[in-house]
XYZ file of C-alpha atoms in Angstrom:
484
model
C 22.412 -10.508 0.360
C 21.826 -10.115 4.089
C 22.781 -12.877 5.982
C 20.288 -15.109 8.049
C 20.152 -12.779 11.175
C 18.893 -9.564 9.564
C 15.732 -11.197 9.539
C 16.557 -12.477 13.325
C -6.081 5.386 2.433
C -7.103 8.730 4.010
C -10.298 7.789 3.485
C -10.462 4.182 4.707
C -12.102 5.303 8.117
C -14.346 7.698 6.270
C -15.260 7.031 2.985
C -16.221 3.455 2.932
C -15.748 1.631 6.935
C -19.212 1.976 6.565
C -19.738 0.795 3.166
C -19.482 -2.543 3.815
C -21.751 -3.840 0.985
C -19.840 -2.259 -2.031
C -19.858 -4.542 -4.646
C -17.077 -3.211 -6.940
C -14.137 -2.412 -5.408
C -12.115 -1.738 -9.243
C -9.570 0.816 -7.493
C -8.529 -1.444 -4.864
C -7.714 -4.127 -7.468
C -4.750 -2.550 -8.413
C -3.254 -4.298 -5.756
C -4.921 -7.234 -5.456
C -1.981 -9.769 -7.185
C 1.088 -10.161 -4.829
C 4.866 -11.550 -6.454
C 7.407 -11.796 -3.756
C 10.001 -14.311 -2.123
C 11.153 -17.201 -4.442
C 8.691 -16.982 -7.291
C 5.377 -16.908 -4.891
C 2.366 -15.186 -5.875
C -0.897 -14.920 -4.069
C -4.465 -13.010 -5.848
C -7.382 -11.326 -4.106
C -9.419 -10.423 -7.456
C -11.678 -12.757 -6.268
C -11.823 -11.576 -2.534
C -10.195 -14.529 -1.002
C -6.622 -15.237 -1.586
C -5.581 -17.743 -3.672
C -2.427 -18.884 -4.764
C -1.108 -17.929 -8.443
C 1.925 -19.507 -10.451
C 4.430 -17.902 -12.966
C 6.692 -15.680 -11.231
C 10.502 -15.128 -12.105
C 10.960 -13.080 -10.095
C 13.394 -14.031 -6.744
C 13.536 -11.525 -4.071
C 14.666 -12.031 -0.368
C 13.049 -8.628 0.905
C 11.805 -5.540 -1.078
C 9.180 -5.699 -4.002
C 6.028 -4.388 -5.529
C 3.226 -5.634 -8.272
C 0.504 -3.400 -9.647
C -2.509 -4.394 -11.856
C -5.311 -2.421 -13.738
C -8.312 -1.341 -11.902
C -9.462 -4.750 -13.223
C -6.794 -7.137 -11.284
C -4.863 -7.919 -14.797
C -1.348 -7.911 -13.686
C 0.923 -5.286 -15.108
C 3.815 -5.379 -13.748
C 6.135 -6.791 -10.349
C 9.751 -6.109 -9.259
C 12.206 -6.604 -6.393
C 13.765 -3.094 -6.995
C 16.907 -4.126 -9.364
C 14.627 -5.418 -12.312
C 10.950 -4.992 -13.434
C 8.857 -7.895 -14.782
C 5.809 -7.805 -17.055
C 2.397 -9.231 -17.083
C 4.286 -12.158 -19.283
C 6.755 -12.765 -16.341
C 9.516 -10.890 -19.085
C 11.708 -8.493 -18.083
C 11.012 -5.181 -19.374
C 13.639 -4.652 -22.531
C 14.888 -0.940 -20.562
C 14.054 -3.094 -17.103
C 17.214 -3.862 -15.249
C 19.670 -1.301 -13.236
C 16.744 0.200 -11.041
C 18.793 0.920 -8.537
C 17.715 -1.144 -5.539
C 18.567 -4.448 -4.078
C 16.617 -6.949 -3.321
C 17.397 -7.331 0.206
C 16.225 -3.699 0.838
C 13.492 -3.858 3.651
C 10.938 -1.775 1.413
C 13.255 -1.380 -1.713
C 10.362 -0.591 -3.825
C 7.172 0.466 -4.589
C 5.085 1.248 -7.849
C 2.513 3.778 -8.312
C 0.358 4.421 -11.027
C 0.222 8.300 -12.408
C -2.182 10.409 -10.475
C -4.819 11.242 -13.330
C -3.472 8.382 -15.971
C -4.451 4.525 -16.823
C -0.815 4.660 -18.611
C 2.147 5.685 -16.739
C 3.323 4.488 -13.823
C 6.312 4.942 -11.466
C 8.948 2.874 -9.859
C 10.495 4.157 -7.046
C 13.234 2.421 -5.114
C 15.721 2.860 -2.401
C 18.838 1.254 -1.918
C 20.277 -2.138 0.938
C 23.045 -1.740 3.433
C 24.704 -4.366 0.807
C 25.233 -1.780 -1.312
C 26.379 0.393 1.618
C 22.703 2.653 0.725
C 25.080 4.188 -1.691
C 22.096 4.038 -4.817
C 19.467 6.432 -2.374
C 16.138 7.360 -3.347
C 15.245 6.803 -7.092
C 12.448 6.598 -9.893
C 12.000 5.381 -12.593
C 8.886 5.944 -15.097
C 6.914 2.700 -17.265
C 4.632 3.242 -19.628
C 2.096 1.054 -20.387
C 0.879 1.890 -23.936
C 4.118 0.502 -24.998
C 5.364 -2.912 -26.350
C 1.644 -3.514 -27.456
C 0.249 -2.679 -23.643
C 2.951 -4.921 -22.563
C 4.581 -2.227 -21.092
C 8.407 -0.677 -20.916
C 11.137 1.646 -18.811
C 11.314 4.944 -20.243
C 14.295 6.927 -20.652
C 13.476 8.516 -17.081
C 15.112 5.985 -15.475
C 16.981 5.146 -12.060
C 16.810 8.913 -11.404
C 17.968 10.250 -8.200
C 15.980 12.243 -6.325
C 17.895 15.008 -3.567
C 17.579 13.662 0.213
C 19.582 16.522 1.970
C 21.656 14.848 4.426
C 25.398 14.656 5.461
C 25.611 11.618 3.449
C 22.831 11.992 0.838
C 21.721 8.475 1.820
C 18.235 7.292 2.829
C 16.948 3.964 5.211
C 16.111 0.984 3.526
C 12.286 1.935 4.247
C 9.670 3.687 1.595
C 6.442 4.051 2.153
C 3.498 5.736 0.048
C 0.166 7.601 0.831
C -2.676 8.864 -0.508
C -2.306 12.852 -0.645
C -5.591 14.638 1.312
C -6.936 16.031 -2.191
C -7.606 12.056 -3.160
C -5.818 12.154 -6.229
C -2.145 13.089 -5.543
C 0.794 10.712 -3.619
C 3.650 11.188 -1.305
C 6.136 9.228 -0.947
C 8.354 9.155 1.905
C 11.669 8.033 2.871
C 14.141 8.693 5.795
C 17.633 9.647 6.096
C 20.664 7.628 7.171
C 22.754 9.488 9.850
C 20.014 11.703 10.525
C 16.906 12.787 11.846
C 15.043 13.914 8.663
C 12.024 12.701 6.425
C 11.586 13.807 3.310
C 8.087 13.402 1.529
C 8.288 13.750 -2.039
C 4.390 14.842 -3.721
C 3.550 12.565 -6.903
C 1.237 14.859 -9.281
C -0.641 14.467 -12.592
C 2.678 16.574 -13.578
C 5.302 14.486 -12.268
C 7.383 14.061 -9.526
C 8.244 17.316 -6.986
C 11.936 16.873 -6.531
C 11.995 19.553 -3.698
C 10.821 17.488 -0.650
C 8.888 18.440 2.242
C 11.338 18.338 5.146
C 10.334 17.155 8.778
C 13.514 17.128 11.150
C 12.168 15.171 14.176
C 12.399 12.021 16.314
C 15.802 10.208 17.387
C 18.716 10.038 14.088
C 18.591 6.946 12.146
C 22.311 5.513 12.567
C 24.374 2.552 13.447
C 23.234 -0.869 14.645
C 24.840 -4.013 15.922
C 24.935 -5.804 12.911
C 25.222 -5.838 8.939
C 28.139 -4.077 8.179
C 26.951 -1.472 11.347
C 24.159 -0.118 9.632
C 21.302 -2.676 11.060
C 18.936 0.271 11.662
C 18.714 1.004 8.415
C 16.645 -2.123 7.861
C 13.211 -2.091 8.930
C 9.134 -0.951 7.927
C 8.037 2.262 7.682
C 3.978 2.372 6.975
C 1.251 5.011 7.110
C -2.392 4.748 8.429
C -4.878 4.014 6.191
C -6.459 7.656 6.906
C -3.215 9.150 6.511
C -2.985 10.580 10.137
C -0.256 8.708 11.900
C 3.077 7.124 10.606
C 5.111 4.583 12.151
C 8.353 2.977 11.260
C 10.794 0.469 13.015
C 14.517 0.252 13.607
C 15.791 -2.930 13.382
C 18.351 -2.619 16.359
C 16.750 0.412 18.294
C 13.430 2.190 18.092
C 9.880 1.484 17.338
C 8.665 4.972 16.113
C 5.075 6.731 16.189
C 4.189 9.795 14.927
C 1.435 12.054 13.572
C 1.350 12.082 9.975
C 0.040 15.258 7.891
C -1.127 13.691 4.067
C -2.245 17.440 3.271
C 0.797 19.241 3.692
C 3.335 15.800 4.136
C 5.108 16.967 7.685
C 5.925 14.353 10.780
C 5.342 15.576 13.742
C 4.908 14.796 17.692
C 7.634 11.368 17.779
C 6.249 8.553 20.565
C 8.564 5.697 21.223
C 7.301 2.328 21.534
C 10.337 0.723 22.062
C 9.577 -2.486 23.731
C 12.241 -5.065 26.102
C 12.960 -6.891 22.459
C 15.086 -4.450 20.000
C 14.649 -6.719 17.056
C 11.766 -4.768 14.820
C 10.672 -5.161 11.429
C 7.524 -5.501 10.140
C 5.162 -2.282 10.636
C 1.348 -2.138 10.112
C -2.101 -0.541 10.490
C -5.392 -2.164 11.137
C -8.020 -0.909 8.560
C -9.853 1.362 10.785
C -6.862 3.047 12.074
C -7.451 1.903 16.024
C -4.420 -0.769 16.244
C -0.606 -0.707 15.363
C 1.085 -4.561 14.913
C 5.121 -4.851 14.718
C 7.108 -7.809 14.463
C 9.728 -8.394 17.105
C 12.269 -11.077 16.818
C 13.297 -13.033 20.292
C 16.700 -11.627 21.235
C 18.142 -15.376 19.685
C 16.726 -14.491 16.326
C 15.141 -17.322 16.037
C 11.137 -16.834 16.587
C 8.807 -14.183 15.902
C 6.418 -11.986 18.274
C 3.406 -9.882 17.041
C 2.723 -7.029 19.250
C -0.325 -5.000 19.166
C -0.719 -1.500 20.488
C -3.947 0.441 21.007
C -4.213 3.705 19.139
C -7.728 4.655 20.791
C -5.966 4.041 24.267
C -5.901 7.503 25.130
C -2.751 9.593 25.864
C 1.553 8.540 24.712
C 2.113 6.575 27.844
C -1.430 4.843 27.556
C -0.846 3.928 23.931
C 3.275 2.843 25.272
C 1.208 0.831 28.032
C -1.515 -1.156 25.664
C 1.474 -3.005 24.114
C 0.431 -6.530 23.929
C 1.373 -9.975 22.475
C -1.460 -11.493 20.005
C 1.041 -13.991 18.283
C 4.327 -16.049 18.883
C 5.503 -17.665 15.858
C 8.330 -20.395 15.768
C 10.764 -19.447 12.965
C 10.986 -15.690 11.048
C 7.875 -14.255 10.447
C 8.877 -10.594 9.564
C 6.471 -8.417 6.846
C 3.055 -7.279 7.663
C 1.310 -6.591 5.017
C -2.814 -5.137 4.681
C -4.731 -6.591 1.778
C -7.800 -5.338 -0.277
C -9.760 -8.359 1.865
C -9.594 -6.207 5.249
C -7.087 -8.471 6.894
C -3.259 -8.621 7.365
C -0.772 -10.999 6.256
C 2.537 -11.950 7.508
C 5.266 -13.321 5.773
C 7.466 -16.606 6.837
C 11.057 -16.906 6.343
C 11.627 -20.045 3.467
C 7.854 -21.352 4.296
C 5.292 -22.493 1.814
C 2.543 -20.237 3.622
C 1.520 -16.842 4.970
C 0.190 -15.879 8.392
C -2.654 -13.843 8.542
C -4.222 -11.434 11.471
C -7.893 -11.947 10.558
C -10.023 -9.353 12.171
C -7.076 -6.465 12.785
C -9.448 -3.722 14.110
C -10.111 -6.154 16.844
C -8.317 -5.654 20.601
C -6.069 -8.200 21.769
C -6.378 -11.827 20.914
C -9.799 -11.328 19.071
C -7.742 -10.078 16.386
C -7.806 -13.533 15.493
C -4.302 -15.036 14.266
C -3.538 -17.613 11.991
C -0.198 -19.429 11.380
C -0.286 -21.149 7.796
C -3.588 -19.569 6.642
C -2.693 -19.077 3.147
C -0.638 -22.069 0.880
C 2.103 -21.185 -1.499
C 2.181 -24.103 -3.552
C 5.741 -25.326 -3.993
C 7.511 -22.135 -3.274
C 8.626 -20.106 -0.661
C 8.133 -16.657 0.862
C 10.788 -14.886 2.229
C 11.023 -11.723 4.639
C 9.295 -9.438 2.296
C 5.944 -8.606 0.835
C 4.961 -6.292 -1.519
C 5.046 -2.823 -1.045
C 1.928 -0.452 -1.291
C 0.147 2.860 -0.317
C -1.895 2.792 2.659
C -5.074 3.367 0.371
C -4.992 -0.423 -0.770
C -5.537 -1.288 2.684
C -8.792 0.202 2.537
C -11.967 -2.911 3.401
C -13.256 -3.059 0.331
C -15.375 -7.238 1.013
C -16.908 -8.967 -1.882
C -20.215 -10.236 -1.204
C -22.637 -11.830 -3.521
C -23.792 -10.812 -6.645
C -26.965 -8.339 -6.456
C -28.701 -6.865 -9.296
C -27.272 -3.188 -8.769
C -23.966 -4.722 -9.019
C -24.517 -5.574 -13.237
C -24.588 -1.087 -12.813
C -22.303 0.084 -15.713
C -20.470 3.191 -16.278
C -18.784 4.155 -19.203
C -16.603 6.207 -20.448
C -13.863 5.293 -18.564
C -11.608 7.580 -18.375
C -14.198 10.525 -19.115
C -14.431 14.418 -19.572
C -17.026 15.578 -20.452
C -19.788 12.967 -19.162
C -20.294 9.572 -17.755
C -23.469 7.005 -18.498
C -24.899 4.837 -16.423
C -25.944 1.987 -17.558
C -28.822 -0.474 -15.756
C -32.245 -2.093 -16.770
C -35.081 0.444 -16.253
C -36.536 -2.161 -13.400
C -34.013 -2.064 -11.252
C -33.510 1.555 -11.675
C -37.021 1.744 -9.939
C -34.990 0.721 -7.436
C -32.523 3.258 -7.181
C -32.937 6.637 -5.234
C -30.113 8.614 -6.368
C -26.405 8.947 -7.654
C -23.705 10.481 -5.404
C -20.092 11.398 -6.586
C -17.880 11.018 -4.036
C -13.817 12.710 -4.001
C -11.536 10.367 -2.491
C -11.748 12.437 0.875
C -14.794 11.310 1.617
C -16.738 14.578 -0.153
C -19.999 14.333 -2.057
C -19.165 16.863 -4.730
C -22.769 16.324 -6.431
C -25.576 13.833 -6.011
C -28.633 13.327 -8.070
C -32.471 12.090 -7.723
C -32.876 9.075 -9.919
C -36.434 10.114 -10.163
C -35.378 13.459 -12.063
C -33.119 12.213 -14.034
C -34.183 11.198 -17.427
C -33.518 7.615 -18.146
C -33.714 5.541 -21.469
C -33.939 2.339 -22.038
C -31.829 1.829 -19.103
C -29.030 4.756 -19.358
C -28.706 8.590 -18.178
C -26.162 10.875 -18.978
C -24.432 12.980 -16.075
C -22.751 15.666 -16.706
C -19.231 15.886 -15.020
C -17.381 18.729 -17.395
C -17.583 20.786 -14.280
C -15.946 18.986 -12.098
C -12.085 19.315 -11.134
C -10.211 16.329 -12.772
C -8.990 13.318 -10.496
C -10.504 10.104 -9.523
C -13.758 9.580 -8.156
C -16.611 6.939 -6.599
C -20.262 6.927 -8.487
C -22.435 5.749 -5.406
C -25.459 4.459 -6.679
C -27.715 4.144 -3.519
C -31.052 2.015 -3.073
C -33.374 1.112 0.211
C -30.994 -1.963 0.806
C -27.970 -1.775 -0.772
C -25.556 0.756 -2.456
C -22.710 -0.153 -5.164
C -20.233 2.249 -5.999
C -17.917 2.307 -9.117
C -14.487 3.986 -9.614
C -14.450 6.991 -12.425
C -11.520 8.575 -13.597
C -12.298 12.280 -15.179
C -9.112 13.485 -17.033
């Protein structure tokens, strides 16, 4: 383990910023229950966070938990082992190939196109010397009575061409521009390269998409002279601009392609303090935050900088403070409730950033916002595409929101299912891609309803996953369908 001083969605601006009454948010559920640090857990099923008990899992930095589109945990790990929803380690779930004092050592993503198999992928610590590299390992879920297990596919390597072979100890996922598909992106050790590996309905592309730009990722005054290996590395929500930190040298910006998975056009941000870790985007895109530790190691600053500020040296210039934290306060981490939460070295609390789109100081800070209960967070927090980051608020109960839809998954057709008075209500159904694209809509008032249900036909329309809109004078609730 690192010793104390290491520490010293495309369519979220599109799709549904404007949305702000959605009712059922099912897809953004899947990451709504965090396990990290020493056995802490915190759950935003219910929109506000609240803390949840029965971890086993200890983890000083890198993890990841995933639940169904209903919030029911599945699975958590720190990157070596993977627990399931009964806090059990999967039977084929040790020897991932990570370590849990990797910065982002792991992150889980469920199948494009399934509600079965889901994949682990994990990088390896500067413990370990990054000798394990970029890996992945496949679970699936209709096994062990839904309880889950490691396939055979297991702690495979994926290539990283490099003069080492070896990768940073950040990994970072985003939603492809189709909607449906993933990449997942790492960046080499002892060299300038990213590699951005495409997640299908068909598996994993092992050929990467290669981007050779910015300054090489090498050396570092500390932990075992690899200290820039350690560090965030996060995506916009919309999947336009990436930024990563080096612990002992850079703070990196870049544009980030999430149809064709190229970096391009490197900004530093480098500030006076060389001590970066945590990395993240407000909701709507407009701000960057970083964690900075004082030059002792010892306290924590949180910087903003101003994405709408205009040109490189503008957005270099808007660099301001909106938080100085006694102690380590290192991981920054969006959640499905629109805000951003920090994590605090051996505390019994997060920080949170309450209103992140917001400049300056109206971003609204908050030191020991959220209780832990008896345990303690560490540096990390789990690990997650940018699409989870997407505002999806809870508000009260309306009548729309009892709107059913099943099948779930579907082919052929879906139903929708409401009483035929509140269906008087309703002026018509829109289908929505996950890029923001209506791909058909329909007139309630021509469609033929009984006793409270229509049929739509959807056999025509390419599989992935989509949002059923149902749209009224006053309100609109959407629903996430999955056509397979």
């Amino acid at each position: 383990m690192k010793k104390f001083f290491k520490t010293t969605l495309f369519f979220a601006g599109q799709l549904f910023c404007g949305v702000m009454s959605i009712t059922d948010a099912q897809a953004q559920k899947e990451y709504s229950n965090w396990y990290f640090g020493n056995q802490a857990g915190v759950s935003f099923t219910s929109g506000n966070p609240q803390t949840i008990t029965g971890s086993a899992m200890t983890t000083y930095e890198g993890c990841s938990s995933i639940s169904n589109p209903q919030g029911q945990l599945l699975m958590y790990s720190n990157g070596e082992a993977i627990w399931d929803a009964n806090h059990q380690v999967m039977p084929n779930g040790n020897s991932l190939g990570s370590h849990n004092s990797a910065s982002q050592g792991v992150v889980i993503l469920r199948a494009p196109g399934s509600s079965t198999i889901y994949y682990v992928f994990t990088v390896d610590a500067i413990d370990n010397n990054l000798a394990g590299g970029l890996r992945y390992s496949v679970v699936d879920m209709s096994l062990r009575g839904g309880l889950g297990d490691v396939t055979a596919t297991k702690a495979v390597r994926l290539p990283t061409p490099t003069t080492t072979g070896k990768v940073t100890e950040k990994l970072t996922a985003a939603l492809h521009a189709n909607g449906r598909d993933y990449w997942v992106v790492v960046h080499g050790w002892e060299s300038n390269n990213f590699f951005s590996f495409l997640l299908t309905s068909t598996g994993i592309n092992s050929v990467p998409v290669v981007s050779a730009v910015g300054p090489v990722h090498q050396g570092g005054g500390s932990f075992f002279g690899a200290a820039n290996a350690v560090g965030y590395m996060k995506i916009s929500p919309n999947g336009a601009k990436l930024a990563l930190a080096q612990r002992d040298s850079q703070f990196e910006l870049y544009d980030y392609n999430n149809n064709s998975g190229q970096v391009s056009n490197y900004l530093s941000l480098r500030g006076t303090s060389s001590f970066h870790y945590g990395v993240e985007f407000s909701p709507d895109n407009s701000r960057l935050y970083t964690t900075m530790y004082s030059d002792g190691g010892f306290d924590t600053n949180v910087y903003q900088y101003n994405l709408q500020a205009g040109s490189g040296t503008a957005i270099q210039n808007s660099r301001q403070i909106v938080a100085s934290i006694p102690g380590l306060s290192s991981a920054i981490q969006a959640a499905s409730d629109g805000k951003l939460y920090l994590s605090a070295l051996n505390k019994s609390y997060l920080n949170s950033i309450e209103y992140p789109n917001n400049l300056g100081n109206a971003c609204g800070f908050q030191q020991n916002s959220v209780a832990l209960g008896i345990k303690l967070g560490q540096n990390g927090l789990p690990n997650q595409p940018n699409v989870a980051s997407v505002i999806m608020k809870n508000i009260a109960p309306s009548a729309m929101s009892r709107l059913k839809i099943y099948p779930n998954p579907t082919k052929e057709f879906i139903v929708l299912s409401i009483s035929d008075s509140e269906i008087r209500n309703m002026d018509k159904i829109s289908l929505i891609d996950m890029a923001g694209k209506t791909v058909a809509e329909y007139k309630v008032a021509e469609l033929t309803v009984i006793k409270g249900e229509f049929i739509i036909p959807v056999n025509a329309i390419a599989r992935g996953e989509y949002i059923v809109k149902a749209i009224s004078p006053n309100e609109s609730v959407t629903k996430l369908v999955v056509l397979e």
